[in-house]
Short mmCIF file of C-alpha atoms in Angstrom, two decimals:
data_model
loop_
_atom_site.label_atom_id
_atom_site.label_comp_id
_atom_site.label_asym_id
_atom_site.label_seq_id
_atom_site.Cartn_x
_atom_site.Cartn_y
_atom_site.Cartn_z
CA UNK A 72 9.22 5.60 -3.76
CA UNK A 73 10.09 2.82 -1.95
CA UNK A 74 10.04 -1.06 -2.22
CA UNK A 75 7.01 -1.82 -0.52
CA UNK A 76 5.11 0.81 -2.95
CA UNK A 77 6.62 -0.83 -5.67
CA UNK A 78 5.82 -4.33 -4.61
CA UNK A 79 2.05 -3.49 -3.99
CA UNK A 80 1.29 -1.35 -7.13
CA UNK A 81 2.50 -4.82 -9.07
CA UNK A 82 0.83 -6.70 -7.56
CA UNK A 83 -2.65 -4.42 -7.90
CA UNK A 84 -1.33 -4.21 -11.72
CA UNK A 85 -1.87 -8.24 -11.93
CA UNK A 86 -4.90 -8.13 -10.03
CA UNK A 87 -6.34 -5.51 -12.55
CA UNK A 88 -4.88 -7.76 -15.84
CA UNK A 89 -6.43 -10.70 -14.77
CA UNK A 90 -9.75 -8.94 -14.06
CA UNK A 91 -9.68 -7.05 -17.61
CA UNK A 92 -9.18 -10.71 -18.87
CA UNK A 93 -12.28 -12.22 -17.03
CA UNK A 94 -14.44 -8.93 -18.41
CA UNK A 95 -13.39 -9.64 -21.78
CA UNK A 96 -14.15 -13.20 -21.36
CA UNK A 97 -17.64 -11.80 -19.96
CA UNK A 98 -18.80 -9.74 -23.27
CA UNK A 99 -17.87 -12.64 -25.65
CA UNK A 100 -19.92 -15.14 -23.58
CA UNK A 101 -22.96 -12.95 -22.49
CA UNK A 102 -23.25 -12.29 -26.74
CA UNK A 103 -22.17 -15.68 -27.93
CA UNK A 104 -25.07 -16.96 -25.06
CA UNK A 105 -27.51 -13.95 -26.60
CA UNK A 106 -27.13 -14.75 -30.46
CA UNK A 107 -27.23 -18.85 -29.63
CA UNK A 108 -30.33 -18.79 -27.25
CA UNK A 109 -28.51 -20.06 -24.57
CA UNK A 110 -30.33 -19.32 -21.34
CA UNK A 111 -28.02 -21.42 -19.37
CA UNK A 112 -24.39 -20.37 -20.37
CA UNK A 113 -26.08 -17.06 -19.84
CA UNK A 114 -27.59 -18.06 -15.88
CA UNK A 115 -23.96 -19.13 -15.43
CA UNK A 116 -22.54 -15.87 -16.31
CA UNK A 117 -24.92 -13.92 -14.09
CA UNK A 118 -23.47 -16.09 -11.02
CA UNK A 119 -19.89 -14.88 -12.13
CA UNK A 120 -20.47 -11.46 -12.55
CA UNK A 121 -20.57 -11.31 -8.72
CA UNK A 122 -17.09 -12.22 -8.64
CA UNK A 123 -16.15 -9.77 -11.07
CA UNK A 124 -18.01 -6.76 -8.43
CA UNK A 125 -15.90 -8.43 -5.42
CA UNK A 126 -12.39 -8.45 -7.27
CA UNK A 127 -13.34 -4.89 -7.98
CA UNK A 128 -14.24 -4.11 -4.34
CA UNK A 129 -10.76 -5.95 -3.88
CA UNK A 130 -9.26 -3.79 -5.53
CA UNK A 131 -10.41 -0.54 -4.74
CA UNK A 132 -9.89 -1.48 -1.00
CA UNK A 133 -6.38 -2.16 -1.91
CA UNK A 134 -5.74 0.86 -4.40
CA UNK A 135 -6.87 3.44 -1.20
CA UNK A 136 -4.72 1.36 1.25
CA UNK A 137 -1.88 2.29 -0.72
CA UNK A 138 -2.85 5.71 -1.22
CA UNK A 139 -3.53 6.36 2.28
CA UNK A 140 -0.33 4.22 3.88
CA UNK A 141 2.34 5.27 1.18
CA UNK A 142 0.84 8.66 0.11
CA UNK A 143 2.32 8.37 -3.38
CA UNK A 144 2.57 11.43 -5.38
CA UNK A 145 3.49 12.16 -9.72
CA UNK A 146 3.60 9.28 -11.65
CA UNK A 147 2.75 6.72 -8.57
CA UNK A 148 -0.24 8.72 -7.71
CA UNK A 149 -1.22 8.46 -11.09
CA UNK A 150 -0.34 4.75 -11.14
CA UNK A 151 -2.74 4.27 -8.52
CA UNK A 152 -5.58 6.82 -9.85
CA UNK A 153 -5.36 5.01 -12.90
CA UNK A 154 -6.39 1.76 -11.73
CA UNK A 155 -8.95 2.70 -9.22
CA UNK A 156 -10.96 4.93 -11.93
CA UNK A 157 -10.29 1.91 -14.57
CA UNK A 158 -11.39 -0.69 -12.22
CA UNK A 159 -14.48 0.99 -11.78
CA UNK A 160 -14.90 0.98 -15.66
CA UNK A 161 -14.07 -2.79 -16.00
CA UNK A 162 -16.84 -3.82 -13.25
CA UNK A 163 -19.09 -1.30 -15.18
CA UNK A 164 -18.45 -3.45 -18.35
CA UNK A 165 -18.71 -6.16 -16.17
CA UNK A 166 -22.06 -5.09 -15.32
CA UNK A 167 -23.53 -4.35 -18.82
CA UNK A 168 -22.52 -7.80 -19.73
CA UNK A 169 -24.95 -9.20 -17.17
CA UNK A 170 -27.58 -7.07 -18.64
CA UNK A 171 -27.07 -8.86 -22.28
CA UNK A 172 -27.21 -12.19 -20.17
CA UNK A 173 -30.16 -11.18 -18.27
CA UNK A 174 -31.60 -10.38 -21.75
CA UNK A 175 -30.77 -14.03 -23.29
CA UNK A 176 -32.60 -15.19 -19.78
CA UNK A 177 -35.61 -13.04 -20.96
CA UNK A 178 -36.32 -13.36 -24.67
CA UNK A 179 -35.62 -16.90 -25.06
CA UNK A 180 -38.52 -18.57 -27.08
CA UNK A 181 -39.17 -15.28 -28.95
CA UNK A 182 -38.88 -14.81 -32.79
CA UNK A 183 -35.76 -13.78 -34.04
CA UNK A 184 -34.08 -11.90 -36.37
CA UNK A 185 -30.94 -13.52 -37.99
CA UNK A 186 -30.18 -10.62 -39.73
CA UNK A 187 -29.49 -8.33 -36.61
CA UNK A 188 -27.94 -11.27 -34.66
CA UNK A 189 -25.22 -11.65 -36.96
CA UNK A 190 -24.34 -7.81 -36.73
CA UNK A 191 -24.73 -8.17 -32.99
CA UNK A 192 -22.35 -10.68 -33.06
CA UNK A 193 -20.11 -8.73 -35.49
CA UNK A 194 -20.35 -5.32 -32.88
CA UNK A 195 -19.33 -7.97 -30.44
CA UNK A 196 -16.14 -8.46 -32.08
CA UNK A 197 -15.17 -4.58 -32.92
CA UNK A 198 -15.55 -4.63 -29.13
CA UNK A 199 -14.12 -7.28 -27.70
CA UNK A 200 -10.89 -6.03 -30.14
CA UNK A 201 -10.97 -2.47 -28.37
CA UNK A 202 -11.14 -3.82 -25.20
CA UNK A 203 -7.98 -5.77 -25.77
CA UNK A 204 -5.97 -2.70 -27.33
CA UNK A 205 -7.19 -0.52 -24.11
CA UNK A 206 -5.75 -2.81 -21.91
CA UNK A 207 -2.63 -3.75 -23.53
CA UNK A 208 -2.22 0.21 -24.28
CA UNK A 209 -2.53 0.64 -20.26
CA UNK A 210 -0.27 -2.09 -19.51
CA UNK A 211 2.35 -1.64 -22.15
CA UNK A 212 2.00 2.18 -21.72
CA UNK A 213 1.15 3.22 -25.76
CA UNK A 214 -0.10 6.44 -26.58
CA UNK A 215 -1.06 5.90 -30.01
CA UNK A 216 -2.55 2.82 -29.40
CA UNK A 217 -5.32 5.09 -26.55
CA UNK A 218 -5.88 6.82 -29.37
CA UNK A 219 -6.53 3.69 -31.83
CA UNK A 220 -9.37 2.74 -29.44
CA UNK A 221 -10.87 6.21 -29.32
CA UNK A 222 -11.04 5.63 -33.15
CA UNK A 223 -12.51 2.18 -32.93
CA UNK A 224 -15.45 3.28 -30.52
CA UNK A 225 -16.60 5.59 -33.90
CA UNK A 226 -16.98 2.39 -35.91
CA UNK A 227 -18.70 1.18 -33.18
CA UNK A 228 -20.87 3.74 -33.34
CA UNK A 229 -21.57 3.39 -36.59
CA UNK A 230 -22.03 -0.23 -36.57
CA UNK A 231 -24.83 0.86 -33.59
CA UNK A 232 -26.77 3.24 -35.99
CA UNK A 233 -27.10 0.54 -38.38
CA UNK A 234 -28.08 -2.04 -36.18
CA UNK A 235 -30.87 -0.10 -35.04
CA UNK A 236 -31.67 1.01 -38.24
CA UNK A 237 -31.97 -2.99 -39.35
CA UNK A 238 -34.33 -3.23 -35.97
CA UNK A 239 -36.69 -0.61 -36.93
CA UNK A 240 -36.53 -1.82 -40.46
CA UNK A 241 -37.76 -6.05 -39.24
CA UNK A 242 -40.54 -4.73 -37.02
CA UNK A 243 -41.87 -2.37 -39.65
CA UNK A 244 -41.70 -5.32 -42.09
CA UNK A 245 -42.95 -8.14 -39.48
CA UNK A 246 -44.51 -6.65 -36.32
CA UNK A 247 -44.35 -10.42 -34.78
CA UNK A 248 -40.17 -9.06 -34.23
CA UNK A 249 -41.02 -6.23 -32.33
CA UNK A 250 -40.45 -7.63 -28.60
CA UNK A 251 -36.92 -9.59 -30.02
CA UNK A 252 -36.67 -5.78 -31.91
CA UNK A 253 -36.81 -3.84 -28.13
CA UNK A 254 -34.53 -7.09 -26.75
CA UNK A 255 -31.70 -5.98 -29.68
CA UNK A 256 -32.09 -2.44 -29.53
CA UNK A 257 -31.42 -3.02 -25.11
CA UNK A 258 -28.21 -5.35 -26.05
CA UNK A 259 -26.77 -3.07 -28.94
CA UNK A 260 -27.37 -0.21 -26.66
CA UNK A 261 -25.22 -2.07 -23.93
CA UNK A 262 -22.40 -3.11 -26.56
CA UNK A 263 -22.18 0.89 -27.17
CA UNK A 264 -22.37 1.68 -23.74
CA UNK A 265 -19.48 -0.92 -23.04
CA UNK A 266 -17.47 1.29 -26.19
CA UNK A 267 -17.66 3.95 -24.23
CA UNK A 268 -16.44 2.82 -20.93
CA UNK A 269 -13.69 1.52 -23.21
CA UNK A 270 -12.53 5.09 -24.48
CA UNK A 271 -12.78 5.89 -20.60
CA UNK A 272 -9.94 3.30 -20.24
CA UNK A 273 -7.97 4.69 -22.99
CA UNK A 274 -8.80 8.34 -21.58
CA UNK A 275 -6.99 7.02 -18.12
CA UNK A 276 -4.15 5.83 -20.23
CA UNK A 277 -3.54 9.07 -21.24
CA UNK A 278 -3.71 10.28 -17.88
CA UNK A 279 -1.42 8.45 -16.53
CA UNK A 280 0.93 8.94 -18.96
CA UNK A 281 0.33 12.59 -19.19
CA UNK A 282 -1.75 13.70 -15.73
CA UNK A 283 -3.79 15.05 -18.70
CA UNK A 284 -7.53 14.39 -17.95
CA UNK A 285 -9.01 14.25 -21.65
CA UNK A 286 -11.73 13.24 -23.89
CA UNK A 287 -11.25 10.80 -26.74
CA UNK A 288 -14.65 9.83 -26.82
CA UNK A 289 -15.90 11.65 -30.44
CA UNK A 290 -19.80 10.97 -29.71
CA UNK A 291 -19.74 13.51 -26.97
CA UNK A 292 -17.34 15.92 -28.18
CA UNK A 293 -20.03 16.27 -31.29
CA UNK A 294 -22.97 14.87 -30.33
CA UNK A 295 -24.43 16.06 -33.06
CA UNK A 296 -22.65 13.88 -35.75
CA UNK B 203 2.53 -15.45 19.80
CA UNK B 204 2.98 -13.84 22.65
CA UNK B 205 4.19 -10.01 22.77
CA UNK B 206 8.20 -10.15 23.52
CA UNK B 207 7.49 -7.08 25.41
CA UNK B 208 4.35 -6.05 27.57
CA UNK B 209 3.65 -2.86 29.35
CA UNK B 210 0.65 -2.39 32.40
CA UNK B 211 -0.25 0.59 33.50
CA UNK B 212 2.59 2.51 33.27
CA UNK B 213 2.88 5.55 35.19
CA UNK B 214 5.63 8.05 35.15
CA UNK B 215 6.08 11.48 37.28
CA UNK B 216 9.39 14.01 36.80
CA UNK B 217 8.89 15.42 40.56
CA UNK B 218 5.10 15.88 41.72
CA UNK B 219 4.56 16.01 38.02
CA UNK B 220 2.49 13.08 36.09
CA UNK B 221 3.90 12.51 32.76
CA UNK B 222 2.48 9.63 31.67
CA UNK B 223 -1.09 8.65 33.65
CA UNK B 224 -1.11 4.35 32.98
CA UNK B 225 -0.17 3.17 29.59
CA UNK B 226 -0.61 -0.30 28.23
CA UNK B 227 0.84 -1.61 25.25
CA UNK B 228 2.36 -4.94 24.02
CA UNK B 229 5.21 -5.26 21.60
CA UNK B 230 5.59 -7.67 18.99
CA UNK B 231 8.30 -9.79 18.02
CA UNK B 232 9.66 -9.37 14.22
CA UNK B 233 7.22 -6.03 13.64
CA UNK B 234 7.98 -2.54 13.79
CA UNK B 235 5.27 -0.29 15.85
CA UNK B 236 5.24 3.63 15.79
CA UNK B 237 4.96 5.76 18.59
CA UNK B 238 3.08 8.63 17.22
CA UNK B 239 1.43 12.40 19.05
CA UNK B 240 2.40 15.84 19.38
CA UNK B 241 5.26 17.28 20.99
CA UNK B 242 4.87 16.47 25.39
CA UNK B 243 2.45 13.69 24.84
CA UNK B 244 5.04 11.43 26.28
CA UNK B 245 6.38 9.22 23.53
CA UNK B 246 9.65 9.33 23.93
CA UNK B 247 9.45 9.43 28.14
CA UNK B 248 7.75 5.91 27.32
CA UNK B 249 10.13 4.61 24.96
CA UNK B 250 13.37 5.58 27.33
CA UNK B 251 11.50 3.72 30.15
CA UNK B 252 11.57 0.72 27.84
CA UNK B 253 15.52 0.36 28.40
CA UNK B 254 15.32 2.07 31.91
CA UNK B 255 16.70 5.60 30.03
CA UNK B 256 14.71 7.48 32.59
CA UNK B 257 16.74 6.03 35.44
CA UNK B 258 19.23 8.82 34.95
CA UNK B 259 17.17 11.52 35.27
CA UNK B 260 16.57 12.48 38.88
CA UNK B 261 13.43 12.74 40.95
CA UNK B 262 11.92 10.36 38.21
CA UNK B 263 8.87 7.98 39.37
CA UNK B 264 8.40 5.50 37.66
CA UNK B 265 5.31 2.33 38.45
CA UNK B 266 3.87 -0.54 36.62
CA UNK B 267 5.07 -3.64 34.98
CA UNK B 268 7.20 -4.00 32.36
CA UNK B 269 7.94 -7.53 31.15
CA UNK B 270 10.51 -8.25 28.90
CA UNK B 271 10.42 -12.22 27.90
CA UNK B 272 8.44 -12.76 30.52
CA UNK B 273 10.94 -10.88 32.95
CA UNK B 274 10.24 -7.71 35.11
CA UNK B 275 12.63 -5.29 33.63
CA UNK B 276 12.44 -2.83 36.65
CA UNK B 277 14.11 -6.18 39.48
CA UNK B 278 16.74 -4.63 41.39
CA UNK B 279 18.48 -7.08 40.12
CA UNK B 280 18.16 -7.27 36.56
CA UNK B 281 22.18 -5.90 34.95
CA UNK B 282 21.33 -2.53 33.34
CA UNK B 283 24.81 -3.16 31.03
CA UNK B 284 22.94 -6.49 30.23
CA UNK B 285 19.07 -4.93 29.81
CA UNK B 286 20.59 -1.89 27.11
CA UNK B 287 22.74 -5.19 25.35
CA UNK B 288 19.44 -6.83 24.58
CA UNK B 289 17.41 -3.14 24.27
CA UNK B 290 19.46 -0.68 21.95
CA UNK B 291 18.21 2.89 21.41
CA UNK B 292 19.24 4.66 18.24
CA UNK B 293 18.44 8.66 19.45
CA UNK B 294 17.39 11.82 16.78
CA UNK B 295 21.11 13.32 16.30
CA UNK B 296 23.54 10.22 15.23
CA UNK B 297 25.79 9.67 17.65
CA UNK B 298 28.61 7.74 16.59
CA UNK B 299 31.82 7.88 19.23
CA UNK B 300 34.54 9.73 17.73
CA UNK B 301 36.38 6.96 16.58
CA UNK B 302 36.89 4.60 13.27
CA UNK B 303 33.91 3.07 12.10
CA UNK B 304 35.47 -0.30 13.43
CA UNK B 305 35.95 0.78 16.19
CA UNK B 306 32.47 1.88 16.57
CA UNK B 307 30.50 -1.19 15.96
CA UNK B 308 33.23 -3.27 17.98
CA UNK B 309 32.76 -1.20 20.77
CA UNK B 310 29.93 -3.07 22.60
CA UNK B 311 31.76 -6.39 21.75
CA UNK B 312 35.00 -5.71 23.34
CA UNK B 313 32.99 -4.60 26.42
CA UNK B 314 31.73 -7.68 26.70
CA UNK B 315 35.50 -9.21 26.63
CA UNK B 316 35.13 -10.52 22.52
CA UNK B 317 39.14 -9.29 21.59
CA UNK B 318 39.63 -12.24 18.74
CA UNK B 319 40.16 -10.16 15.27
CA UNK B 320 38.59 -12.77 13.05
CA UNK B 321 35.44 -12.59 15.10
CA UNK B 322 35.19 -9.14 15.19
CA UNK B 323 35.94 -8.52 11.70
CA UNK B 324 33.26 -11.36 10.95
CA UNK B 325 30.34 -9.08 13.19
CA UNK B 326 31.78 -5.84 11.69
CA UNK B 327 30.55 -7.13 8.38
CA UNK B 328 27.35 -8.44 9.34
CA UNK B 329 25.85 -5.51 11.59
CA UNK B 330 27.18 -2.93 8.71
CA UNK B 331 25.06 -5.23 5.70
CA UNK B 332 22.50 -5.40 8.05
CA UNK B 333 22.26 -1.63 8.62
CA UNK B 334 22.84 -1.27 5.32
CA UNK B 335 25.84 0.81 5.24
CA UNK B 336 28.63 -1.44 4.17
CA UNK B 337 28.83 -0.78 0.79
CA UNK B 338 29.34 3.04 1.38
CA UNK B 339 32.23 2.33 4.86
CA UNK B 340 33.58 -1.07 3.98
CA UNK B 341 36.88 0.57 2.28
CA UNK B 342 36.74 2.96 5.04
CA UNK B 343 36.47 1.53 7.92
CA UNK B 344 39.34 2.56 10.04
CA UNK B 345 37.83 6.38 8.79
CA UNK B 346 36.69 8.41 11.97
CA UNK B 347 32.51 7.65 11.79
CA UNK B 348 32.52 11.21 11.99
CA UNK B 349 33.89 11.79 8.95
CA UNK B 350 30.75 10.52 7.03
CA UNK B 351 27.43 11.84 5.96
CA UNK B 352 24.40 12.36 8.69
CA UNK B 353 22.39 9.29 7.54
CA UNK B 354 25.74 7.35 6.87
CA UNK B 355 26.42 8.33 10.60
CA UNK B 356 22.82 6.95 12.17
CA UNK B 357 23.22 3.60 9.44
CA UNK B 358 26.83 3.26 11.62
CA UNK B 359 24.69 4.01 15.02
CA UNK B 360 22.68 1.13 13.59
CA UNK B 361 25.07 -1.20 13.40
CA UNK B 362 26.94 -0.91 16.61
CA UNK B 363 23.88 -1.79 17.93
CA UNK B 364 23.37 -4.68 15.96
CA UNK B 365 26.19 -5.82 16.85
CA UNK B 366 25.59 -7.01 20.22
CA UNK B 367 22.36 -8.76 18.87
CA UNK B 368 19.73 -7.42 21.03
CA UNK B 369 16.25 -8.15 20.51
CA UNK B 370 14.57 -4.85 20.45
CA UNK B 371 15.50 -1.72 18.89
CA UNK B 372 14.07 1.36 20.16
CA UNK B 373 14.52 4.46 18.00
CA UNK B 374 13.94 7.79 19.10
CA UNK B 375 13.07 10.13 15.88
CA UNK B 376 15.83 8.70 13.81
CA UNK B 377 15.30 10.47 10.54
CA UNK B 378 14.33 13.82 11.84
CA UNK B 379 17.74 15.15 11.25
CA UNK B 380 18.15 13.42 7.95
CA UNK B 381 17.31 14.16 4.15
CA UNK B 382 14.96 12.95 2.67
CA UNK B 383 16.55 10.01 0.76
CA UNK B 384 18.58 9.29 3.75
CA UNK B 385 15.82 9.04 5.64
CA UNK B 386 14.29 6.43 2.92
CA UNK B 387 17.16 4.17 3.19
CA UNK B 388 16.58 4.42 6.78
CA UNK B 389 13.07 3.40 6.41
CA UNK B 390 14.51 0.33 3.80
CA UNK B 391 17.01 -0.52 6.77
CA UNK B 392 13.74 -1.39 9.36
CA UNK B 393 11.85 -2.93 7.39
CA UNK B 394 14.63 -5.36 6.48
CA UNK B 395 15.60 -5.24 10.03
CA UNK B 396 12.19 -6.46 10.88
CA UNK B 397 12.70 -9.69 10.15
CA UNK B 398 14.71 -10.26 12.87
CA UNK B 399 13.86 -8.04 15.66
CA UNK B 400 11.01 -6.16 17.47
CA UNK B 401 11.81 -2.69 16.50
CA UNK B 402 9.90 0.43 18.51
CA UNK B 403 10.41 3.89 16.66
CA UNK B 404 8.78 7.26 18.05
CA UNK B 405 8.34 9.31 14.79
CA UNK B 406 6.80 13.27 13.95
CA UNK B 407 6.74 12.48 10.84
CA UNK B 408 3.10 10.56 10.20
CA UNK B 409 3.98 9.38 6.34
CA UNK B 410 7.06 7.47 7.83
CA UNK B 411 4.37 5.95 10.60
CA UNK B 412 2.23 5.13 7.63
CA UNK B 413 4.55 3.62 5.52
CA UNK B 414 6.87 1.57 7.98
CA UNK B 415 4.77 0.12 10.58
CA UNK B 416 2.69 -2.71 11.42
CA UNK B 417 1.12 -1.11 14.72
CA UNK B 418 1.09 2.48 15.43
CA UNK B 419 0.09 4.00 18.98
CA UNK B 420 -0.98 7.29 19.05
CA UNK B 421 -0.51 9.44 22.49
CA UNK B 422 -1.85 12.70 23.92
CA UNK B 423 -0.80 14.35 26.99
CA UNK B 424 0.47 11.20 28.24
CA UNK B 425 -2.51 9.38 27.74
CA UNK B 426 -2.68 6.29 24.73
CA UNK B 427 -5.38 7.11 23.15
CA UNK B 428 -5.67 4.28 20.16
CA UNK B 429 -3.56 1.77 19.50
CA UNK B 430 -3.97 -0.66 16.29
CA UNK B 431 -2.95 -1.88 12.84
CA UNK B 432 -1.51 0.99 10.88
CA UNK B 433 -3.52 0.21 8.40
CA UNK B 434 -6.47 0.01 10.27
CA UNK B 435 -5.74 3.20 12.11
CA UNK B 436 -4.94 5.40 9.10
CA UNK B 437 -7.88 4.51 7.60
CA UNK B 438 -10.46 3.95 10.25
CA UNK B 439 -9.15 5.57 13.18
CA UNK B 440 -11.48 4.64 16.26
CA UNK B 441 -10.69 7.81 18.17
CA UNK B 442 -11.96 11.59 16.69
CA UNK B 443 -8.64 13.04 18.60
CA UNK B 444 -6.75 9.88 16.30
CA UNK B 445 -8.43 11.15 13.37
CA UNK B 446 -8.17 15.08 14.02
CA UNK B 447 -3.93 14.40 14.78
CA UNK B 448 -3.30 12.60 11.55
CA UNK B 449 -5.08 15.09 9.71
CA UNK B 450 -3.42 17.75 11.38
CA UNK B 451 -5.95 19.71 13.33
CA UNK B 452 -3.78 19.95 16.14
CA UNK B 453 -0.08 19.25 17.36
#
């Protein structure tokens, strides 16, 4: 392919890095402003979350540029595949990051549950950990490490079942919890949903290493576990 | 800035016959713009009238303006020798004289009375780096031009008509007798070349369009139909006909 393909597909590679970055940056502030009852870090990160959708929109405008001008094909297709379908993941995590900061916005001055907050905090940081190995897997182009995440989203999983099982467990105890209990159970739900859009991201590491479309993700291949 | 070359209304007739019914276009200075449509929608007609190509053909008509730096191109008394100097035209099949490869791209220079070696040897090497060809004929160069590969051969074609330093290159399906990966480092050649000149390529082949130049025109039975961005028009052609020839419904 030529230099101009080249040139461009860096340069959406950076774009993409630096927006992974500022989504990672998202999930540790929308929980650290959820566990510390801090409606205004979390108005704050609201406001930026609309950057977030524009780089995205930025990018995807760029990413079908390329495809259309260059028409790559093989592994530059997949190069470019790869980042349009994982951009669209990273806003999505992007966007269920708002929703924990809308929730911090909405709960404040409720009773809380220490208990759960800490293990909110604690899925927070299994997280924030796969999010980092997906995108250094994509950018340093490591099999094993895709499938490292695809194990991590289990334990976060797990960590999810318990967490709502500590929920159910405070209301039934102290019914006064219940509307902080429906807050947490919204906010874990969004950590696990943000696990999952993280496998995704692993999945589309695969796929551009492979043009394999697979899934890692073990919750759907057996729901039933 | 203003366009180094502007066309109005350009009409052109082989015998009672209209070929191409009043086309305007402006051409930018340091950009490359495609001439795009199917076969007889008068692309090339209107590129050879752009270095007065056409005069050879007989019974030709040939009306409108053509400005070239602000200059009609059609006077009577503009120097045709002069005009083609300043406006090259690389054609489809290379065409390199059958001579050395110095001899070639010295050609145009001795014509216009340059005979000192140093000089000469001093363009040779510029116009074949700039085409991008000197690595592969620079321990060849009193070799026949003939004697090397197709895309080798239009690279050469390249540079003898870089060396006269015109300002606009015109090329005339350049790569449609090439490989593929000669036609690439083709492709790598122009958009270096860019930088320096206006450079006007009619091309069949849509992807090289796409990925080469800044402005494309699209024609259809000697009509211009759209003319924009490349990136604009491959994306968000304003014309169905644009959209229905890229995609390939017809031509």
């Amino acid at each position: 392919m030529n230099n101009i393909f080249t040139t461009e597909l860096k340069k959406l590679y950076n774009v993409f890095t630096e927006m992974g970055n500022a989504v990672s940056d998202q999930i540790k502030q929308a929980t650290e402003s959820y566990v510390n009852h801090d409606k205004a870090a979390a108005q704050a990160l609201v406001q930026q979350d609309q950057s977030i959708n524009s780089n995205e929109v930025d990018l995807e405008k760029q990413a079908l540029t390329l495809m259309t001008l260059q028409q790559p094909v093989a592994d530059d297709f997949r190069n470019v595949i790869t980042i349009l379908k994982a951009s669209s993941d990273l806003e999505r995590i992007g966007d269920h990051a708002t929703g924990i900061a809308l929730e911090t916005i909405r709960v404040k001055g409720l009773q809380r549950n220490d208990d759960v907050e800490a293990k909110i905090a604690s899925l927070t940081k299994t997280i924030r950990g796969m999010l980092t190995e997906a995108l250094t897997a994509l950018q340093a182009i490591n099999m094993e490490q895709a499938q490292t995440v695809a194990e991590q989203d289990q334990e976060v999983d797990a960590q999810f079942d318990e967490i709502r099982r500590t929920i159910t467990a405070a209301i039934q105890d102290d019914p006064a919890v219940a509307e902080a209990g429906a807050s947490y159970l919204m906010v874990t739900k969004l950590l696990e949903r943000i696990g999952d859009r993280i496998v995704n991201l692993a999945e589309e590491m695969v796929y551009n290493q492979t043009g394999e479309i697979v899934e890692l993700n073990q919750g759907r291949l057996h729901p039933n576990n | 800035m203003p366009a180094i070359l502007q066309t109005k209304n350009v009409h052109l007739s082989y015998g009672s016959k209209e070929a191409l019914h009043g086309i305007n276009l402006d051409f930018d200075d340091h950009s490359i713009t495609a001439l795009i449509g199917p076969s007889g929608c008068g692309k090339s007609t209107f590129l050879r009238c752009l270095n007065r190509m056409n005069d050879l053909i007989a019974n030709t008509t040939i009306t409108g303006s053509f400005q070239f730096h602000g200059q009609d191109l059609y006077a009577p008394t503009t120097n045709l020798v002069e005009l083609r100097k300043q406006i090259g035209m690389v054609f489809q099949q290379p065409n390199p004289f059958p001579f050395s490869v110095y001899e070639n791209v010295t050609y145009g220079l001795k014509l216009a009375g340059h005979h000192e070696r140093k000089f000469l040897d001093e363009q040779v090497e510029r116009a074949l780096k700039q085409a991008a060809v000197w690595d592969e004929v620079k321990d060849n160069l009193n070799k026949s031009a003939m004697s090397f590969s197709g895309g080798q051969q239009q690279r050469i074609c390249i540079a003898r008509l870089l060396a006269v330093q015109p300002d606009i290159i015109l090329l005339d399906e350049p790569t449609s007798a090439l490989d593929p990966i000669s036609s690439a480092q083709i492709e790598e050649t122009l958009i270096t070349l860019k930088k320096d000149y206006c450079i006007i390529i009619v091309t069949h082949n849509l992807q090289q369009a796409s990925r080469i130049a800044d402005r494309t025109a699209f024609m259809l039975n000697g009509n211009l139909v759209e003319y924009d961005l490349t990136s604009k028009m491959f994306t968000q052609p304003a014309k169905q006909d644009t959209s229905d020839y890229l995609n390939g419904k017809f031509g």
